[in-house]
Amino acid sequence: MAVIPTQYQAVVGLAGHVDHGKTALIEALTGMITARPHEQQLGMTQDLGFAHFQDDHGNTIGVVDVPGHERYLRNMVAGVWHLNVLLLVVAADEGWMPMTTSHLDVAHAMGIEDIVVCINKRDKVSAEQLAEIEDQVLEQVMERSGLLPEIVTVSALKKDNIEALRQLLIETVQVNIARHKIIAPANSDDNSVLEPATDPLMYIDRVFVVNGIGTVLTGTLAQGQLAIGDKVRCQPSNLIGTVRSIQAYHQQLTSVSATCRVAVNVKGVGRKDIGRGQLITGINQHITLRDQCIVRLTKTATTLKVKKQRQVEVAMGTWHGTARLSYIPNTELARLVFEKPIPLLFGQRLAMIQKGGSGLQHGAEVVWTDYIFGYQKRRLYDVLNNLPQQLQPESQRQMLLVLQGYFECTDTDFKATEQQTFIAPFCFDSQWLADMSRQIETLLSAGISMASAELCSRLRINDAVIELIMQRLKQQQKVHLSYGKWCVGQGDNEDDLPQDALNILHQIRQFGKAGLELNKVKIVGGKKWLRQLSHQKYITALDENIYFDMAVYLDLVKAVIADHQPHDRITMTDIKDRTELSRKYSIPLANRMEKDGWVKRDNDERIILRAWQINA
């Protein structure tokens, strides 16, 4: 049984058909008028309105008023993208209307699980009519969402039964929070909600400038905390700012936690640089920016029959824009291609609306944002199509373990299970790691040494993952790194060299056949590292001024010897042609080969002393 918290923060959203009394209901509930002057004159809410009230313990519950007219459906999505509870308002004298359906469908598509239905204007109908409306509302909500809503009847203008509505909202909010958040243990003296240590996440719904203060961003803080002095990043603009002040529900605060309506004064971000729809995150938080993604369809318009590729409007958080929708055959998946990269999160809910219209086409949730290789598609689609119905962060991890055998984890408190192996920053499926290690050993045992990049390409694995696996095998003395390539068995490992020596070795390898010339390049650490690398045969000196990587040198030797046998003769012209080196390099190369016993000079010719096949 969930523990009901005594300390919490929450946000409730009001939705429903235009002129069903949402704004008046908020005034009766909170004492605040959310409609702006021009909206009051018009008699219709056009954009989001905000208010709040408190429960008996002083906890603040934010209230978001969303427009009821169909032309403002995208603003409605912005208002309900992250709510604890939806308050669906239906006027008793008009009953269920088309926009009531649209609002319920969008809210359900955005993943809202707790719905309270308020039948307003009950004073305008008889008891029998009111009972009929209650039955109608119950049937509609259950049929369209599968949820069993609590229903309360009120008269906002007469403030009749408002207290019952208030108490019902408080109880529903508490149940919602208890179900989704971490609660202190039952035997603890503290019965408060324990907020997870997560980075902030907030979609911006308004941006304005206050004289003497600067740029202010408002939105619903959906997760994490914000504190004065924190660095935040705006996505997708990638602007970085510093939180200078915080206000929530007309109070100046030093910090605030989710879920909460908040206004943040950010230094370093200009009014023209940022706008509605951008996402505020922590400075080190990894957010994927992609121009396409795969989504799992969670709600589909009943009138939608033909699954054709087409343009749709996508509403996600407070952002909305157009995308090309393509269905993936034989799955509940689809691909969305946006006009430009936007921030995308695993499990993020979105609504697809008919382009230029107001009908909900689909509700969906983001399940994949990375590039897809051709060989990976069918298996990926199968895994994505079989994700659990309720997505959690753990769902993504389990999906990646099944799909690729590992996932990246920067959580310092992460603990691997018995079937997992954690080698920071990756967590591996232990069986997959063992199988892949054996596969690598088998490849190298065939007598072919491979660089890390070759292994990545051959095995189709992330380069950082390959490096971790190879270092693990090296520690187990099963492989060693020689001349930039991994070899099976024990041996000297060049990556154990001092960093200065490694830097020089990398520098020489970058020059390739051009070689490193001391009179042209400055060597950090001096010639002592050159002597050490030459002594350990990682490099070779053609003369006192020119150095080659040993692997490059041996390739040149092979090119010179080629199909020759001992006692064969070659000229310097042969050496130049076979190595494609200039005279400046070919003569020092021939001299080096003579020192190493490959050839012997006889006037202008060189006599082959060893065949390559025998000595390779």
Coordinates of C-alpha atoms in Angstrom, one line a residue:
M1 CA 0.0 0.0 0.0
A2 CA 1.4 3.4 -1.0
V3 CA 2.4 5.8 1.8
I4 CA 0.5 9.1 1.4
P5 CA 3.0 12.0 1.7
T6 CA 2.4 15.0 4.0
Q7 CA 5.0 17.1 2.1
Y8 CA 4.9 17.4 -1.7
Q9 CA 4.6 19.7 -4.7
A10 CA 2.2 19.1 -7.6
V11 CA 0.5 20.6 -10.6
V12 CA -3.1 20.1 -11.7
G13 CA -4.4 21.0 -15.2
L14 CA -7.9 22.1 -16.2
A15 CA -9.2 21.1 -19.6
G16 CA -12.6 21.0 -21.3
H17 CA -14.8 22.7 -23.9
V18 CA -14.8 26.4 -24.4
D19 CA -17.2 28.3 -22.1
H20 CA -17.7 25.4 -19.7
G21 CA -16.5 27.5 -16.9
K22 CA -12.8 26.5 -16.3
T23 CA -11.6 30.0 -15.6
A24 CA -14.5 30.7 -13.2
L25 CA -13.8 27.4 -11.5
I26 CA -10.2 28.3 -10.9
E27 CA -11.2 31.6 -9.4
A28 CA -13.6 29.8 -7.1
L29 CA -10.9 27.3 -6.2
T30 CA -7.9 29.6 -5.8
G31 CA -9.3 33.1 -5.6
M32 CA -7.1 34.0 -8.6
I33 CA -8.2 35.2 -12.1
T34 CA -6.1 33.4 -14.8
A35 CA -7.7 35.1 -17.8
R36 CA -5.8 38.1 -19.2
P37 CA -7.8 41.4 -19.8
H38 CA -8.1 40.8 -23.5
E39 CA -9.3 37.2 -22.9
Q40 CA -11.9 38.5 -20.4
Q41 CA -13.2 40.8 -23.0
L42 CA -13.2 38.0 -25.6
G43 CA -14.8 35.6 -23.1
M44 CA -12.4 32.8 -24.2
T45 CA -9.0 31.6 -22.9
Q46 CA -6.4 31.7 -25.7
D47 CA -3.1 30.7 -23.9
L48 CA -2.1 29.0 -20.7
G49 CA -3.2 30.6 -17.4
F50 CA -1.7 29.9 -14.0
A51 CA -2.9 29.9 -10.4
H52 CA -2.4 27.8 -7.2
F53 CA -3.9 26.8 -3.9
Q54 CA -2.7 25.1 -0.7
D55 CA -3.8 22.0 1.1
D56 CA -4.4 21.9 4.9
H57 CA -0.6 21.2 5.5
G58 CA 0.6 24.2 3.5
N59 CA 1.6 22.2 0.4
T60 CA 1.2 24.2 -2.8
I61 CA -0.7 22.8 -5.8
G62 CA -0.2 24.6 -9.0
V63 CA -3.1 25.0 -11.4
V64 CA -2.8 25.3 -15.2
D65 CA -5.8 26.6 -17.2
V66 CA -5.7 25.5 -20.8
P67 CA -7.6 26.9 -23.8
G68 CA -10.9 25.2 -24.6
H69 CA -11.2 26.2 -28.3
E70 CA -10.0 23.8 -31.0
R71 CA -7.8 26.3 -32.6
Y72 CA -5.7 26.4 -29.4
L73 CA -5.2 22.6 -29.1
R74 CA -1.4 22.9 -29.3
N75 CA -1.5 25.2 -26.3
M76 CA -3.6 22.6 -24.5
V77 CA -0.7 20.1 -25.1
A78 CA 1.7 22.6 -23.6
G79 CA -0.4 22.8 -20.5
V80 CA -0.8 19.1 -19.9
W81 CA 2.6 17.8 -20.9
H82 CA 3.5 17.2 -17.2
L83 CA 0.7 17.1 -14.7
N84 CA 0.0 15.1 -11.6
V85 CA -3.8 15.2 -12.2
L86 CA -6.1 16.4 -15.0
L87 CA -9.3 18.1 -14.0
L88 CA -11.7 17.7 -16.9
V89 CA -14.5 20.2 -16.8
V90 CA -17.9 19.6 -18.3
A91 CA -20.8 22.0 -18.2
A92 CA -24.0 20.4 -16.9
D93 CA -26.2 22.4 -19.3
E94 CA -24.3 21.4 -22.4
G95 CA -22.8 18.0 -21.5
W96 CA -20.0 16.2 -23.3
M97 CA -18.7 18.2 -26.4
P98 CA -16.3 17.4 -29.2
M99 CA -13.4 19.4 -27.6
T100 CA -14.0 17.5 -24.4
T101 CA -13.2 14.4 -26.4
S102 CA -10.1 16.1 -27.9
H103 CA -8.8 17.2 -24.6
L104 CA -9.3 13.8 -23.0
D105 CA -7.6 12.1 -25.9
V106 CA -4.6 14.4 -25.8
A107 CA -4.3 14.1 -22.0
H108 CA -4.5 10.3 -22.2
A109 CA -2.0 10.3 -25.1
M110 CA 0.4 12.4 -22.9
G111 CA 0.3 9.7 -20.3
I112 CA -1.9 11.3 -17.6
E113 CA -3.2 8.5 -15.4
D114 CA -5.3 10.4 -12.8
I115 CA -8.4 12.2 -14.0
V116 CA -11.0 14.0 -11.9
V117 CA -14.2 15.1 -13.7
C118 CA -15.9 18.3 -12.5
I119 CA -19.4 18.8 -13.8
N120 CA -19.8 22.6 -13.5
K121 CA -23.0 24.7 -13.6
R122 CA -25.0 22.0 -11.7
D123 CA -27.5 24.8 -10.6
K124 CA -28.7 25.1 -14.2
V125 CA -30.1 21.6 -14.5
S126 CA -32.4 19.3 -12.6
A127 CA -31.2 16.4 -10.5
E128 CA -32.4 13.9 -13.1
Q129 CA -30.5 15.8 -15.9
L130 CA -27.4 16.0 -13.6
A131 CA -27.5 12.2 -13.1
E132 CA -27.7 11.7 -16.8
I133 CA -24.7 13.9 -17.4
E134 CA -22.7 12.0 -14.8
D135 CA -23.5 8.7 -16.5
Q136 CA -22.6 10.2 -19.9
V137 CA -19.2 11.5 -18.6
L138 CA -18.3 8.2 -16.9
E139 CA -19.1 6.2 -20.0
Q140 CA -17.0 8.6 -22.2
V141 CA -14.0 8.7 -20.0
M142 CA -13.9 4.9 -19.4
E143 CA -14.4 4.1 -23.1
R144 CA -11.8 6.5 -24.4
S145 CA -9.1 6.1 -21.7
G146 CA -9.9 2.9 -19.8
L147 CA -9.7 5.0 -16.6
L148 CA -12.3 5.2 -13.8
P149 CA -12.5 8.9 -12.9
E150 CA -13.7 10.5 -9.7
I151 CA -16.7 12.8 -10.4
V152 CA -17.8 15.9 -8.5
T153 CA -20.5 18.4 -9.3
V154 CA -20.2 22.1 -8.5
S155 CA -21.4 25.5 -9.4
A156 CA -18.3 27.7 -9.8
L157 CA -20.2 31.0 -9.9
K158 CA -22.2 30.3 -6.7
K159 CA -19.1 28.6 -5.1
D160 CA -21.3 25.6 -4.4
N161 CA -19.4 22.4 -3.4
I162 CA -16.0 23.9 -4.2
E163 CA -14.6 22.6 -1.0
A164 CA -15.5 19.0 -1.9
L165 CA -13.7 19.6 -5.3
R166 CA -10.7 21.0 -3.5
Q167 CA -10.4 18.0 -1.1
L168 CA -10.9 15.5 -4.0
L169 CA -8.1 17.1 -5.9
I170 CA -5.8 17.0 -2.9
E171 CA -6.5 13.4 -2.3
T172 CA -6.0 12.5 -5.9
V173 CA -2.7 14.4 -6.1
Q174 CA -1.4 12.6 -3.0
V175 CA -2.2 9.2 -4.4
N176 CA -0.5 10.2 -7.7
I177 CA 2.7 11.3 -5.9
A178 CA 2.7 8.2 -3.6
R179 CA 2.5 6.0 -6.7
H180 CA 5.3 7.7 -8.6
K181 CA 7.8 9.0 -6.2
I182 CA 10.1 7.6 -3.5
I183 CA 8.5 7.7 -0.1
A184 CA 10.3 7.5 3.3
P185 CA 10.1 4.0 4.9
A186 CA 7.1 3.3 7.0
N187 CA 9.1 2.9 10.1
S188 CA 10.8 6.4 9.6
D189 CA 9.8 9.4 11.6
D190 CA 9.9 11.4 8.4
N191 CA 6.9 10.7 6.1
S192 CA 7.9 13.2 3.4
V193 CA 8.6 12.6 -0.2
L194 CA 12.3 11.9 -0.9
E195 CA 13.2 13.6 -4.2
P196 CA 15.6 11.6 -6.4
A197 CA 18.9 13.4 -7.1
T198 CA 18.2 14.1 -10.8
D199 CA 19.0 16.9 -13.1
P200 CA 16.4 19.6 -13.8
L201 CA 14.0 19.3 -16.7
M202 CA 11.7 22.1 -17.7
Y203 CA 10.0 23.1 -21.0
I204 CA 9.7 26.9 -21.3
D205 CA 6.2 28.2 -21.9
R206 CA 6.9 31.9 -21.5
V207 CA 10.0 34.2 -21.8
F208 CA 9.9 37.9 -20.8
V209 CA 12.2 40.6 -19.6
V210 CA 11.8 42.4 -16.2
N211 CA 13.6 45.8 -16.0
G212 CA 16.5 45.6 -13.6
I213 CA 16.3 41.8 -13.4
G214 CA 16.7 40.5 -16.9
T215 CA 15.4 37.4 -18.8
V216 CA 12.8 35.3 -17.0
L217 CA 11.8 31.9 -18.1
T218 CA 8.6 30.2 -16.8
G219 CA 7.5 26.6 -17.0
T220 CA 6.7 23.4 -15.1
L221 CA 9.8 21.9 -13.5
A222 CA 9.1 18.2 -14.3
Q223 CA 12.0 16.6 -12.5
G224 CA 15.1 17.5 -10.4
Q225 CA 15.9 20.7 -8.6
L226 CA 17.0 24.2 -9.4
A227 CA 18.9 26.5 -7.0
I228 CA 20.3 30.0 -7.2
G229 CA 23.8 29.8 -8.7
D230 CA 23.1 26.6 -10.8
K231 CA 24.3 26.5 -14.4
V232 CA 21.6 25.4 -16.8
R233 CA 21.6 24.6 -20.5
C234 CA 18.9 25.6 -23.0
Q235 CA 18.2 23.0 -25.7
P236 CA 18.4 23.0 -28.7
S237 CA 20.1 26.4 -28.7
N238 CA 22.9 25.1 -26.4
L239 CA 23.0 28.4 -24.6
I240 CA 24.3 28.2 -21.0
G241 CA 23.1 30.5 -18.2
T242 CA 23.2 30.9 -14.5
V243 CA 20.2 30.9 -12.3
R244 CA 20.1 34.3 -10.5
S245 CA 16.7 34.2 -8.8
I246 CA 13.7 31.8 -8.5
Q247 CA 10.1 32.5 -7.9
A248 CA 7.3 29.9 -7.4
Y249 CA 3.7 30.8 -6.5
H250 CA 4.6 34.4 -5.8
Q251 CA 7.4 33.5 -3.4
Q252 CA 11.1 34.2 -3.8
L253 CA 13.0 31.0 -3.1
T254 CA 16.7 29.9 -3.0
S255 CA 15.8 26.5 -4.5
V256 CA 12.8 24.5 -5.9
S257 CA 12.0 20.9 -6.6
A258 CA 9.7 19.1 -9.0
T259 CA 6.8 19.1 -9.7
C260 CA 6.3 22.8 -9.6
R261 CA 5.4 25.9 -11.6
V262 CA 8.4 28.1 -11.5
A263 CA 9.8 31.4 -12.9
V264 CA 13.6 31.5 -13.2
N265 CA 15.7 34.6 -13.8
V266 CA 18.7 33.3 -15.9
K267 CA 21.8 35.4 -16.4
G268 CA 23.6 35.0 -19.7
V269 CA 20.5 34.2 -21.8
G270 CA 18.9 37.0 -23.9
R271 CA 15.2 37.4 -24.7
K272 CA 15.9 37.0 -28.4
D273 CA 18.0 33.9 -27.9
I274 CA 15.4 31.7 -26.5
G275 CA 11.7 31.0 -26.7
R276 CA 8.8 28.8 -25.9
G277 CA 9.4 25.2 -26.6
Q278 CA 13.0 25.1 -25.6
L279 CA 14.1 22.7 -22.9
I280 CA 16.0 23.7 -19.7
T281 CA 18.4 21.0 -18.4
G282 CA 21.4 20.6 -16.1
I283 CA 24.7 21.7 -17.5
N284 CA 26.1 18.1 -17.6
Q285 CA 22.9 16.3 -18.5
H286 CA 23.1 14.3 -21.7
I287 CA 20.2 15.2 -23.9
T288 CA 20.0 13.8 -27.5
L289 CA 19.5 16.3 -30.3
R290 CA 18.1 14.4 -33.3
D291 CA 16.1 15.2 -36.4
Q292 CA 14.4 11.9 -36.3
C293 CA 13.2 9.2 -33.9
I294 CA 11.2 6.1 -33.6
V295 CA 8.0 6.3 -31.5
R296 CA 5.6 3.7 -30.2
L297 CA 2.0 4.6 -30.9
T298 CA -0.1 4.7 -27.8
K299 CA -3.3 6.3 -28.9
T300 CA -4.8 6.4 -32.4
A301 CA -7.7 8.4 -33.8
T302 CA -10.7 6.1 -34.3
T303 CA -11.3 7.7 -37.8
L304 CA -7.8 7.0 -39.0
K305 CA -7.9 4.0 -41.3
V306 CA -5.2 4.2 -43.9
K307 CA -1.6 4.3 -42.6
K308 CA 0.0 6.5 -45.2
Q309 CA 3.2 8.5 -44.9
R310 CA 2.3 12.1 -44.4
Q311 CA 3.1 15.4 -42.7
V312 CA 1.8 15.9 -39.1
E313 CA 2.1 18.5 -36.5
V314 CA 3.8 17.2 -33.4
A315 CA 3.3 18.7 -29.9
M316 CA 5.8 17.7 -27.3
G317 CA 6.1 19.6 -24.0
T318 CA 5.6 23.2 -24.9
W319 CA 7.2 22.7 -28.3
H320 CA 5.3 22.0 -31.5
G321 CA 6.4 21.7 -35.1
T322 CA 5.9 19.6 -38.3
A323 CA 7.3 16.2 -39.0
R324 CA 7.1 13.5 -41.6
L325 CA 5.3 10.4 -40.2
S326 CA 6.2 7.0 -41.6
Y327 CA 4.7 3.7 -40.2
I328 CA 6.9 0.7 -39.7
P329 CA 5.1 -2.3 -41.1
N330 CA 3.8 -5.1 -38.8
T331 CA 4.5 -3.0 -35.6
E332 CA 3.0 -0.3 -33.4
L333 CA 6.0 1.8 -34.3
A334 CA 6.5 4.8 -36.6
R335 CA 9.3 7.1 -37.6
L336 CA 9.2 10.8 -37.2
V337 CA 11.5 13.0 -39.2
F338 CA 11.7 16.6 -38.1
E339 CA 12.7 19.7 -40.0
K340 CA 15.7 20.2 -37.7
P341 CA 17.3 18.6 -34.6
I342 CA 15.3 18.9 -31.3
P343 CA 15.9 17.5 -27.8
L344 CA 14.5 14.0 -27.4
L345 CA 14.2 11.8 -24.3
F346 CA 13.4 8.1 -24.0
G347 CA 9.8 7.6 -23.0
Q348 CA 8.9 11.2 -23.8
R349 CA 5.2 11.5 -24.6
L350 CA 4.0 13.5 -27.7
A351 CA 0.8 14.1 -29.6
M352 CA 0.5 14.1 -33.4
I353 CA -2.2 16.5 -34.6
Q354 CA -3.7 16.7 -38.1
K355 CA -1.6 19.3 -40.0
G356 CA -3.6 22.5 -40.2
G357 CA -6.4 21.0 -38.2
S358 CA -7.3 20.1 -34.6
G359 CA -7.9 16.4 -34.6
L360 CA -5.5 14.1 -32.7
Q361 CA -4.0 11.6 -35.0
H362 CA -1.8 9.7 -32.6
G363 CA -0.4 9.7 -29.1
A364 CA 3.1 8.3 -28.9
E365 CA 6.2 7.9 -26.9
V366 CA 9.8 8.2 -28.0
V367 CA 11.6 4.8 -27.8
W368 CA 14.7 5.2 -30.0
T369 CA 16.8 8.2 -31.0
D370 CA 20.1 6.8 -32.3
Y371 CA 21.2 6.0 -35.8
I372 CA 20.0 2.6 -37.1
F373 CA 22.3 0.4 -39.1
G374 CA 20.7 -1.7 -41.8
Y375 CA 21.7 -5.0 -40.2
Q376 CA 20.2 -3.9 -36.9
K377 CA 16.7 -2.8 -38.1
R378 CA 14.6 -6.0 -37.8
R379 CA 16.0 -7.0 -34.4
L380 CA 15.6 -3.4 -33.2
Y381 CA 12.0 -3.2 -34.3
D382 CA 11.2 -6.5 -32.6
V383 CA 12.8 -5.3 -29.3
L384 CA 11.1 -1.9 -29.4
N385 CA 7.7 -3.4 -30.3
N386 CA 7.9 -5.6 -27.2
L387 CA 8.8 -3.0 -24.6
P388 CA 6.7 -3.0 -21.4
Q389 CA 3.5 -1.0 -21.5
Q390 CA 4.7 1.3 -18.7
L391 CA 8.1 2.7 -19.7
Q392 CA 10.6 3.5 -17.0
P393 CA 14.3 4.4 -17.1
E394 CA 15.0 0.7 -16.4
S395 CA 13.0 -0.2 -19.5
Q396 CA 15.6 1.5 -21.7
R397 CA 18.5 -0.2 -20.0
Q398 CA 16.9 -3.6 -20.4
M399 CA 16.2 -2.9 -24.0
L400 CA 19.8 -2.0 -24.7
L401 CA 21.1 -5.1 -22.9
V402 CA 18.9 -7.3 -25.1
L403 CA 19.7 -5.3 -28.3
Q404 CA 23.5 -4.7 -27.9
G405 CA 24.6 -6.3 -24.7
Y406 CA 25.5 -3.1 -22.8
F407 CA 24.4 0.4 -21.9
E408 CA 26.1 3.5 -20.7
C409 CA 25.5 4.5 -17.1
T410 CA 26.8 7.7 -15.4
D411 CA 24.8 7.1 -12.2
T412 CA 27.3 7.0 -9.4
D413 CA 24.9 5.0 -7.3
F414 CA 24.3 2.4 -9.9
K415 CA 24.6 -1.2 -8.7
A416 CA 24.8 -4.1 -11.2
T417 CA 22.8 -7.2 -10.7
E418 CA 24.3 -10.7 -10.6
Q419 CA 23.8 -11.1 -14.3
Q420 CA 25.6 -7.8 -15.1
T421 CA 29.2 -6.6 -15.0
F422 CA 29.8 -2.9 -14.4
I423 CA 33.0 -1.4 -15.9
A424 CA 32.5 2.4 -15.7
P425 CA 30.9 4.0 -17.5
F426 CA 29.3 0.9 -19.1
C427 CA 27.1 -1.9 -17.7
F428 CA 27.4 -5.2 -19.6
D429 CA 25.3 -8.3 -19.7
S430 CA 27.8 -10.7 -18.2
Q431 CA 27.0 -13.5 -20.7
W432 CA 27.3 -11.1 -23.6
L433 CA 30.7 -9.8 -22.3
A434 CA 32.0 -13.4 -21.9
D435 CA 30.9 -14.4 -25.4
M436 CA 32.3 -11.2 -27.0
S437 CA 35.7 -11.7 -25.2
R438 CA 35.9 -15.3 -26.5
Q439 CA 35.0 -14.1 -30.0
I440 CA 37.9 -11.5 -29.9
E441 CA 40.4 -14.1 -28.6
T442 CA 39.3 -16.4 -31.4
L443 CA 39.8 -13.7 -34.0
L444 CA 43.3 -12.8 -32.7
S445 CA 44.3 -16.5 -32.3
A446 CA 44.1 -16.9 -36.1
G447 CA 47.3 -15.0 -36.2
I448 CA 45.9 -11.7 -37.3
S449 CA 46.6 -8.7 -35.1
M450 CA 44.0 -5.9 -35.2
A451 CA 43.8 -2.3 -34.1
S452 CA 40.9 -1.2 -31.9
A453 CA 39.3 0.5 -34.9
E454 CA 39.4 -2.7 -36.9
L455 CA 37.7 -4.6 -34.1
C456 CA 35.0 -2.0 -33.9
S457 CA 34.2 -2.3 -37.5
R458 CA 34.5 -6.1 -37.6
L459 CA 32.3 -6.6 -34.5
R460 CA 30.1 -3.6 -34.9
I461 CA 30.7 -2.3 -31.4
N462 CA 31.2 1.2 -29.9
D463 CA 34.9 2.2 -29.9
A464 CA 34.8 3.0 -26.1
V465 CA 33.3 -0.4 -25.4
I466 CA 36.0 -2.2 -27.4
E467 CA 38.6 -0.3 -25.5
L468 CA 37.2 -1.4 -22.2
I469 CA 36.9 -5.0 -23.2
M470 CA 40.5 -5.0 -24.6
Q471 CA 41.9 -3.5 -21.4
R472 CA 40.0 -6.1 -19.4
L473 CA 41.5 -8.9 -21.6
K474 CA 44.9 -7.3 -21.2
Q475 CA 44.7 -7.3 -17.4
Q476 CA 43.8 -11.0 -17.7
Q477 CA 47.0 -11.4 -19.7
K478 CA 45.1 -12.8 -22.7
V479 CA 46.1 -10.0 -25.2
H480 CA 48.7 -7.3 -25.5
L481 CA 49.1 -4.2 -27.7
S482 CA 52.0 -4.1 -30.1
Y483 CA 52.6 -1.6 -32.8
G484 CA 49.1 -0.2 -32.4
K485 CA 47.5 -3.6 -32.8
W486 CA 46.1 -6.1 -30.4
C487 CA 47.8 -9.5 -30.4
V488 CA 46.8 -12.7 -28.6
G489 CA 48.8 -13.8 -25.5
Q490 CA 51.2 -12.0 -23.2
G491 CA 53.7 -9.4 -24.2
D492 CA 54.9 -5.8 -23.8
N493 CA 52.0 -3.4 -24.0
E494 CA 52.8 -0.1 -25.7
D495 CA 49.9 1.6 -23.9
D496 CA 51.8 1.1 -20.7
L497 CA 54.4 3.6 -21.9
P498 CA 54.7 7.0 -20.2
Q499 CA 52.2 9.5 -21.6
D500 CA 55.0 11.6 -23.2
A501 CA 56.3 8.6 -25.1
L502 CA 52.8 7.7 -26.2
N503 CA 52.3 11.2 -27.5
I504 CA 55.5 11.0 -29.6
L505 CA 54.5 7.6 -30.9
H506 CA 51.1 8.9 -31.9
Q507 CA 52.7 11.9 -33.6
I508 CA 55.1 9.7 -35.6
R509 CA 52.3 7.4 -36.7
Q510 CA 50.3 10.4 -37.9
F511 CA 53.2 11.2 -40.3
G512 CA 53.1 7.7 -41.8
K513 CA 55.4 7.4 -44.8
A514 CA 56.3 11.1 -44.5
G515 CA 58.3 10.3 -41.4
L516 CA 59.1 12.5 -38.5
E517 CA 62.0 14.9 -39.2
L518 CA 63.6 16.4 -36.1
N519 CA 64.5 19.6 -37.8
K520 CA 60.9 20.3 -38.7
V521 CA 59.0 19.1 -35.6
K522 CA 59.4 19.9 -31.9
I523 CA 59.5 16.8 -29.7
V524 CA 58.0 17.2 -26.2
G525 CA 60.3 15.6 -23.6
G526 CA 63.4 15.6 -25.9
K527 CA 65.3 12.8 -27.6
K528 CA 65.2 10.5 -24.6
W529 CA 61.7 9.2 -25.5
L530 CA 62.9 8.7 -29.1
R531 CA 65.8 6.5 -27.8
Q532 CA 63.4 4.6 -25.5
L533 CA 60.9 4.0 -28.3
S534 CA 63.7 2.9 -30.7
H535 CA 65.1 0.6 -28.1
Q536 CA 61.7 -1.1 -27.6
K537 CA 61.3 -1.2 -31.4
Y538 CA 58.2 0.8 -31.5
I539 CA 59.9 3.2 -34.0
T540 CA 63.1 3.0 -36.1
A541 CA 65.6 5.8 -37.1
L542 CA 66.4 5.8 -40.8
D543 CA 69.2 8.2 -39.9
E544 CA 69.9 10.7 -37.1
N545 CA 67.1 13.0 -38.3
I546 CA 64.3 10.8 -39.7
Y547 CA 62.1 8.4 -37.7
F548 CA 59.4 6.0 -38.8
D549 CA 56.8 4.0 -37.0
M550 CA 58.0 0.4 -36.9
A551 CA 54.9 -1.0 -38.6
V552 CA 55.4 1.6 -41.5
Y553 CA 59.1 0.6 -41.7
L554 CA 58.3 -3.1 -42.0
D555 CA 55.7 -2.4 -44.6
L556 CA 58.3 -0.6 -46.7
V557 CA 60.8 -3.5 -46.2
K558 CA 58.1 -5.9 -47.4
A559 CA 57.5 -3.7 -50.4
V560 CA 61.3 -3.7 -51.2
I561 CA 61.8 -7.5 -50.6
A562 CA 58.5 -8.5 -52.2
D563 CA 58.9 -11.7 -54.2
H564 CA 62.7 -11.6 -54.2
Q565 CA 64.8 -14.4 -52.9
P566 CA 68.2 -14.3 -51.1
H567 CA 71.1 -13.3 -53.5
D568 CA 68.8 -11.4 -55.8
R569 CA 70.0 -7.9 -56.7
I570 CA 68.0 -4.6 -56.7
T571 CA 68.8 -1.1 -57.6
M572 CA 68.0 2.2 -55.8
T573 CA 65.5 2.9 -58.6
D574 CA 63.8 -0.4 -57.7
I575 CA 63.6 0.7 -54.1
K576 CA 62.2 4.1 -55.0
D577 CA 59.5 2.6 -57.3
R578 CA 58.5 -0.1 -54.9
T579 CA 58.2 2.2 -51.8
E580 CA 57.1 5.4 -53.7
L581 CA 59.6 7.3 -51.6
S582 CA 61.7 10.2 -52.7
R583 CA 65.5 9.9 -52.9
K584 CA 65.7 11.9 -49.6
Y585 CA 63.9 8.9 -47.9
S586 CA 64.8 5.9 -50.1
I587 CA 68.6 6.1 -49.5
P588 CA 68.2 6.3 -45.6
L589 CA 65.7 3.5 -45.9
A590 CA 68.2 1.3 -47.8
N591 CA 70.9 2.1 -45.3
R592 CA 68.6 1.2 -42.4
M593 CA 67.7 -2.1 -44.1
E594 CA 71.4 -2.8 -44.4
K595 CA 72.0 -2.2 -40.7
D596 CA 69.1 -4.6 -39.9
G597 CA 70.5 -7.4 -42.1
W598 CA 67.9 -7.3 -44.9
V599 CA 70.3 -6.3 -47.7
K600 CA 74.0 -5.7 -48.4
R601 CA 75.3 -3.0 -50.5
D602 CA 77.4 -3.8 -53.6
N603 CA 78.4 -0.5 -55.4
D604 CA 75.1 0.9 -56.7
E605 CA 73.1 -2.3 -56.1
R606 CA 71.7 -4.0 -53.0
I607 CA 71.9 -7.8 -52.5
I608 CA 68.9 -9.4 -50.8
L609 CA 70.0 -11.3 -47.7
R610 CA 66.7 -12.6 -46.4
A611 CA 63.4 -13.5 -48.0
W612 CA 60.3 -11.7 -46.5
Q613 CA 58.2 -14.9 -46.2
I614 CA 60.8 -16.5 -44.0
N615 CA 61.4 -13.5 -41.7
A616 CA 58.1 -11.8 -41.6

